[in-house]
Coordinates of C-alpha atoms in Angstrom, one line a residue:
M1 CA 2.4 5.8 12.2
A2 CA 1.0 9.3 11.8
L3 CA 2.7 11.6 9.4
S4 CA 4.9 14.2 11.0
N5 CA 5.0 17.7 9.5
A6 CA 8.3 16.9 7.9
Q7 CA 6.9 13.7 6.3
Y8 CA 3.8 15.5 5.1
D9 CA 5.9 18.2 3.6
E10 CA 8.1 15.6 1.9
L11 CA 5.0 14.1 0.2
M12 CA 3.6 17.4 -0.8
R13 CA 7.0 18.4 -2.4
T14 CA 6.8 15.2 -4.4
Y15 CA 3.4 16.2 -5.7
E16 CA 4.5 19.7 -6.5
Q17 CA 7.5 18.4 -8.3
R18 CA 5.2 16.0 -10.2
Q19 CA 3.1 18.9 -11.4
L20 CA 6.2 20.8 -12.5
D21 CA 7.4 17.7 -14.4
N22 CA 4.0 17.4 -16.1
E23 CA 4.2 21.1 -17.2
H24 CA 7.8 20.7 -18.4
A25 CA 6.9 17.5 -20.3
L26 CA 3.9 19.4 -22.0
R27 CA 6.2 22.3 -23.0
K28 CA 8.6 19.7 -24.6
R29 CA 5.8 18.1 -26.4
Y30 CA 4.7 21.5 -27.7
E31 CA 8.2 22.2 -29.0
T32 CA 8.3 18.8 -30.8
A33 CA 4.8 19.2 -32.3
R34 CA 5.4 22.8 -33.5
S35 CA 8.7 21.9 -35.1
M36 CA 6.9 19.3 -37.2
I37 CA 3.6 21.2 -37.6
P38 CA 4.2 24.9 -38.1
E39 CA 0.4 25.6 -38.5
L40 CA -0.1 24.7 -34.8
S41 CA 1.3 28.1 -33.7
A42 CA -1.2 30.0 -35.8
L43 CA -4.1 27.9 -34.4
D44 CA -2.9 28.4 -30.8
D45 CA -2.7 32.1 -31.4
A46 CA -6.3 32.1 -32.9
I47 CA -7.6 30.1 -29.9
S48 CA -6.0 32.5 -27.5
S49 CA -7.4 35.5 -29.3
V50 CA -10.9 34.0 -29.3
S51 CA -10.7 33.2 -25.6
V52 CA -9.7 36.8 -24.8
R53 CA -12.7 38.1 -26.9
K54 CA -14.9 35.7 -25.1
A55 CA -13.8 36.9 -21.7
R56 CA -14.3 40.6 -22.7
L57 CA -17.8 39.9 -23.9
L58 CA -18.7 38.0 -20.8
L59 CA -17.5 40.9 -18.6
D60 CA -19.6 43.3 -20.8
G61 CA -22.6 41.2 -20.3
H62 CA -22.9 40.1 -24.0
E63 CA -24.1 36.5 -23.3
D64 CA -25.7 36.1 -26.7
A65 CA -22.3 36.3 -28.4
L66 CA -20.7 33.6 -26.3
G67 CA -22.3 30.7 -28.2
E68 CA -20.6 31.7 -31.5
L69 CA -17.3 32.1 -29.7
K70 CA -17.6 28.7 -28.1
E71 CA -18.3 27.2 -31.5
E72 CA -15.3 28.9 -33.0
I73 CA -13.0 27.6 -30.2
T74 CA -14.5 24.1 -30.7
R75 CA -13.8 24.4 -34.5
L76 CA -10.2 25.6 -34.0
S77 CA -9.5 22.9 -31.4
A78 CA -10.9 20.2 -33.8
Q79 CA -8.5 21.5 -36.5
K80 CA -5.7 21.3 -34.0
Q81 CA -6.5 17.7 -33.1
S82 CA -6.9 16.8 -36.8
L83 CA -3.4 18.2 -37.5
L84 CA -1.9 16.2 -34.7
C85 CA -3.5 13.0 -35.8
S86 CA -2.5 13.5 -39.4
H87 CA 1.1 13.7 -38.3
G88 CA 1.0 10.6 -36.1
F89 CA 0.4 12.3 -32.7
P90 CA -2.3 11.1 -30.3
E91 CA -5.2 13.5 -29.8
D92 CA -4.3 14.3 -26.2
Y93 CA -0.6 14.9 -27.1
L94 CA -0.8 18.6 -26.2
E95 CA -2.7 18.1 -23.0
L96 CA -1.3 17.7 -19.5
H97 CA -0.7 14.0 -18.7
Y98 CA -1.1 12.9 -15.1
L99 CA 0.2 9.9 -13.1
C100 CA -3.1 10.0 -11.3
P101 CA -5.9 11.4 -13.4
D102 CA -8.3 11.3 -10.5
C103 CA -6.6 14.1 -8.5
K104 CA -4.6 15.5 -11.4
D105 CA -1.4 14.9 -9.4
T106 CA -2.5 17.2 -6.6
G107 CA -2.9 14.5 -4.0
Y108 CA -6.4 15.7 -3.2
I109 CA -9.9 15.3 -4.6
G110 CA -11.7 18.3 -3.2
T111 CA -10.7 18.3 0.5
N112 CA -10.2 14.6 0.7
K113 CA -6.9 12.7 0.2
C114 CA -6.8 10.9 -3.1
H115 CA -6.2 7.1 -3.1
C116 CA -2.8 7.8 -4.6
F117 CA -1.9 10.1 -1.7
K118 CA -3.1 7.5 0.9
K119 CA -0.9 4.9 -0.8
A120 CA 2.0 7.4 -0.9
I121 CA 1.6 7.8 2.8
V122 CA 1.8 4.0 3.4
D123 CA 4.7 3.6 1.0
L124 CA 6.6 6.4 2.8
L125 CA 6.0 4.9 6.2
Y126 CA 6.9 1.5 4.9
T127 CA 10.1 2.7 3.3
Q128 CA 11.1 4.5 6.5
S129 CA 10.5 1.3 8.5
N130 CA 13.5 -0.2 6.6
L131 CA 11.3 -3.2 5.6
Q132 CA 12.0 -2.7 1.9
E133 CA 15.6 -3.7 2.5
I134 CA 14.4 -6.8 4.4
L135 CA 12.0 -7.7 1.6
E136 CA 14.8 -7.7 -0.9
K137 CA 16.3 -10.7 1.1
E138 CA 13.2 -12.3 2.4
N139 CA 10.7 -13.2 -0.3
F140 CA 9.3 -16.3 -2.0
S141 CA 12.3 -16.5 -4.4
T142 CA 14.7 -16.8 -1.5
F143 CA 12.6 -19.1 0.7
S144 CA 14.2 -22.5 1.1
L145 CA 12.8 -25.9 2.2
D146 CA 16.2 -27.2 3.1
Y147 CA 15.7 -26.4 6.8
Y148 CA 12.5 -28.4 7.1
S149 CA 12.8 -32.1 7.9
S150 CA 10.5 -34.9 6.8
N151 CA 11.7 -36.7 10.0
H152 CA 10.7 -34.0 12.4
K153 CA 7.1 -35.0 13.4
D154 CA 4.7 -32.6 15.1
P155 CA 3.3 -34.4 18.2
L156 CA 0.0 -32.5 17.8
T157 CA -0.7 -33.2 14.2
G158 CA 1.6 -36.1 13.3
R159 CA 2.8 -34.1 10.3
S160 CA 6.4 -33.5 9.5
S161 CA 7.8 -30.0 9.5
L162 CA 8.4 -30.3 5.8
E163 CA 4.8 -31.2 5.1
A164 CA 3.6 -28.3 7.3
V165 CA 5.7 -25.7 5.5
Q166 CA 4.8 -27.0 2.1
T167 CA 1.1 -26.6 2.9
A168 CA 1.8 -23.1 4.4
L169 CA 3.7 -22.1 1.2
H170 CA 0.8 -23.2 -1.0
I171 CA -1.7 -21.3 1.1
C172 CA 0.5 -18.2 1.2
H173 CA 0.8 -18.2 -2.6
E174 CA -2.9 -18.7 -3.0
F175 CA -3.5 -15.8 -0.6
V176 CA -1.4 -13.5 -2.8
D177 CA -2.8 -14.8 -6.1
T178 CA -6.4 -14.2 -5.0
F179 CA -5.8 -11.1 -2.9
S180 CA -7.8 -8.8 -5.2
E181 CA -10.8 -11.2 -5.2
D182 CA -11.0 -12.9 -1.9
F183 CA -11.0 -11.6 1.7
R184 CA -8.6 -13.8 3.7
N185 CA -6.6 -13.7 6.9
I186 CA -3.8 -15.9 8.1
L187 CA -2.5 -16.9 11.6
L188 CA 1.1 -18.3 11.5
Y189 CA 1.8 -20.0 14.8
G190 CA 4.1 -22.7 16.2
D191 CA 7.7 -23.2 17.1
T192 CA 10.3 -20.4 17.4
G193 CA 12.5 -19.6 14.5
V194 CA 10.8 -21.8 11.8
G195 CA 10.0 -19.0 9.3
K196 CA 6.7 -17.5 10.3
T197 CA 8.0 -13.9 10.0
F198 CA 9.8 -14.8 6.8
L199 CA 6.6 -16.0 5.3
S200 CA 4.8 -12.9 6.3
H201 CA 7.6 -10.9 4.5
C202 CA 7.1 -13.0 1.4
I203 CA 3.4 -12.2 1.3
A204 CA 4.1 -8.5 2.1
K205 CA 6.4 -8.1 -0.9
E206 CA 4.1 -9.8 -3.4
V207 CA 1.1 -7.7 -2.2
M208 CA 3.1 -4.5 -2.4
D209 CA 4.3 -5.4 -5.9
R210 CA 0.7 -5.5 -6.8
S211 CA 0.3 -1.9 -5.6
Y212 CA -1.7 -2.7 -2.5
S213 CA -1.0 -0.9 0.8
V214 CA 0.8 -3.0 3.5
I215 CA 1.5 -2.0 7.1
Y216 CA 3.8 -4.1 9.1
F217 CA 4.2 -3.9 12.9
S218 CA 5.6 -5.9 15.7
A219 CA 2.8 -6.5 18.3
S220 CA 4.5 -4.2 20.8
R221 CA 4.7 -1.4 18.3
L222 CA 1.1 -1.8 17.3
F223 CA -0.1 -1.5 20.9
D224 CA 2.2 1.5 21.5
I225 CA 0.4 3.3 18.6
L226 CA -3.0 2.2 19.8
A227 CA -2.2 3.5 23.3
K228 CA -1.0 6.8 22.0
N229 CA -4.3 7.3 20.1
M230 CA -6.2 6.3 23.2
F231 CA -4.3 8.2 25.9
G232 CA -2.5 11.0 23.9
K233 CA -3.0 14.6 24.8
K234 CA -6.2 16.1 23.5
D235 CA -4.4 19.2 22.3
E236 CA -2.0 17.3 20.1
E237 CA -2.7 17.7 16.4
P238 CA -4.9 14.8 15.1
D239 CA -3.3 11.9 13.2
D240 CA -4.6 9.3 10.8
S241 CA -2.9 6.3 12.5
L242 CA -6.1 4.3 13.3
D243 CA -7.4 5.0 9.8
Y244 CA -4.2 3.5 8.2
I245 CA -4.3 0.5 10.6
Y246 CA -7.9 -0.2 10.0
N247 CA -8.0 0.6 6.2
C248 CA -4.7 -0.6 4.8
D249 CA -5.1 -3.5 2.4
L250 CA -3.0 -5.8 4.5
L251 CA -2.0 -5.4 8.1
I252 CA 0.8 -7.7 9.4
V253 CA 1.2 -8.1 13.2
D254 CA 4.4 -9.9 14.0
D255 CA 5.3 -11.7 17.2
L256 CA 1.9 -11.4 19.0
G257 CA 2.5 -12.3 22.6
T258 CA 5.8 -10.5 23.0
E259 CA 4.0 -7.4 24.2
L260 CA 2.9 -6.8 27.8
A261 CA -0.5 -8.3 27.8
N262 CA -3.3 -6.7 29.9
T263 CA -6.9 -5.7 29.6
F264 CA -6.0 -2.7 27.3
T265 CA -4.1 -4.9 24.8
T266 CA -6.9 -7.4 24.8
S267 CA -9.6 -4.9 24.2
Q268 CA -7.6 -3.1 21.5
L269 CA -6.6 -6.3 19.7
F270 CA -10.3 -7.3 19.6
S271 CA -11.3 -3.9 18.3
C272 CA -8.5 -3.9 15.6
L273 CA -9.2 -7.5 14.4
N274 CA -13.0 -7.1 14.5
E275 CA -13.0 -3.8 12.7
R276 CA -10.7 -5.1 9.9
I277 CA -13.0 -8.1 9.5
L278 CA -16.0 -5.9 9.2
R279 CA -14.2 -3.8 6.6
Q280 CA -13.0 -6.9 4.8
K281 CA -9.4 -5.9 5.1
S282 CA -6.9 -8.8 5.3
T283 CA -4.6 -9.4 8.3
I284 CA -1.7 -11.7 9.0
I285 CA -0.6 -12.5 12.5
S286 CA 2.5 -14.4 13.5
T287 CA 3.0 -15.7 17.0
N288 CA 5.0 -18.3 19.0
L289 CA 2.0 -18.9 21.2
A290 CA 0.0 -22.1 21.1
L291 CA -3.7 -21.8 20.3
D292 CA -4.7 -22.6 23.9
D293 CA -2.3 -19.7 25.0
I294 CA -4.0 -17.3 22.6
K295 CA -7.4 -18.3 24.1
T296 CA -6.1 -17.9 27.7
I297 CA -4.2 -14.6 27.2
Y298 CA -6.5 -12.8 24.8
S299 CA -10.0 -14.2 25.7
E300 CA -12.4 -16.6 24.1
R301 CA -13.9 -13.7 22.1
I302 CA -10.7 -12.9 20.3
F303 CA -9.9 -16.6 19.8
S304 CA -13.4 -17.0 18.3
R305 CA -12.8 -14.2 15.8
I306 CA -9.4 -15.8 14.8
S307 CA -10.7 -19.3 14.5
S308 CA -13.7 -18.2 12.5
H309 CA -12.0 -15.8 10.1
Y310 CA -8.4 -16.9 9.8
T311 CA -6.6 -19.8 8.1
M312 CA -4.4 -21.1 10.9
L313 CA -1.1 -22.5 9.8
R314 CA 1.1 -24.3 12.3
L315 CA 4.8 -24.5 11.6
T316 CA 7.1 -26.7 13.5
G317 CA 10.8 -27.8 13.4
D318 CA 14.2 -26.9 14.7
D319 CA 15.1 -23.2 15.0
I320 CA 16.6 -22.3 11.7
R321 CA 19.0 -19.7 13.2
I322 CA 20.5 -22.4 15.4
Q323 CA 20.7 -24.8 12.4
K324 CA 22.6 -22.1 10.5
K325 CA 25.1 -21.7 13.3
L326 CA 25.6 -25.4 13.6
L327 CA 26.2 -25.5 9.8
N328 CA 28.6 -22.5 10.2
L329 CA 26.2 -20.4 8.1
G330 CA 25.5 -17.8 10.8
G331 CA 28.1 -15.3 9.4
T332 CA 27.2 -15.7 5.7
N333 CA 24.7 -13.8 3.6
D334 CA 22.3 -16.7 3.5
V335 CA 18.8 -15.4 3.4
T336 CA 16.7 -18.5 3.8
P337 CA 14.2 -18.5 6.7

C-alpha cells in the first residue's frame, strides 16, 4: 500500500512533466498572441525594464520610489490585458494555467501533500493492482439479472434470489448517486458466487469515475498490511498505508472470512471499521459468512458496529460460475456476475 521509492519518483516525474507542459503551453500562447498583437512585445519589454529598475532601487534602499514603479507596472499590465481582451483572448491567456490551481501542479501545498497528489497516489496504487482492467468488464452496464431465479427462495427471508439482487442493485445505485452527500456503508453477504464481489466492482467504478479515491483489498491482503504496520521494523522508512486505508473515500474489503482469523485480525478489523465510521468514510465489505458467523468470529462489538452503521444486503442463489459451466459459457468472454 505504501509508495516505494520508485512509485514516488514516478509520481514526481509526472508532476515535473506537468510543469514543463504548462510552461511549453504558455510559450505557445505567447507566440500566438504576439503574432496577432505586435504591441505585446513592446509592453512586455517595458514591464521587464520597470521590474529591473524596481529591483535596483530596492537594493539601493530607495523605498519611496517603489510606489511609482508599482503603479507603472500595474498600468502596463492593464494595457496588456486590455489588448488581449480587445483581440478576443481571455485576460489570463498569458498566465500559467494549472491542472490543480491549489498546488500549482507541484503536488504539495507547503510541506503537505496536495489533495491531487493524494488522489494520484491512490490512482497509481489502484492501477497497479490491475483492478482497472477488471472494472472494464465488471460494472453496472455488464451486470445481468439472468442468473437470478424467481423460483430460488431464501429459507431465511422467503425472498427469491431475483428479488434480493434487484433490491441490492437499487441500493448500490443509490449509494453511488448520493455518495457526495450521504455517509453510507454496505455489507454484502450470502451464498458463494452470487455476485457480491461483482457488485462491489460496480460501485468502485462509478465512485472512481466521480473522482473519489477507492482502495480495494481482499481481507487477507488488508490484514497483511495492517500487520506490517504493527510489527514492521522500526528503522524502516515510514509509510502512509494506514492513512490511505483510513482516509480514502471508499474502502472495499472483499472476502472477509478468508483470512486467518485471530485476536489480531479481530482487533485490527474493529479499529479499521470504527475509525472509518468516526471519519465518515464509506466502506463496503463482502463475505460468504452468515451474520451469526460474523458475530462469532469477530466479536459482538464488531457485529454491533456493522449492524448499526451498514446496510446489510443478503444475496442468495446458485453459484453463477457453475451455471456458466453448465450452460457451456465458462470459456467465453461473458462478463456477467
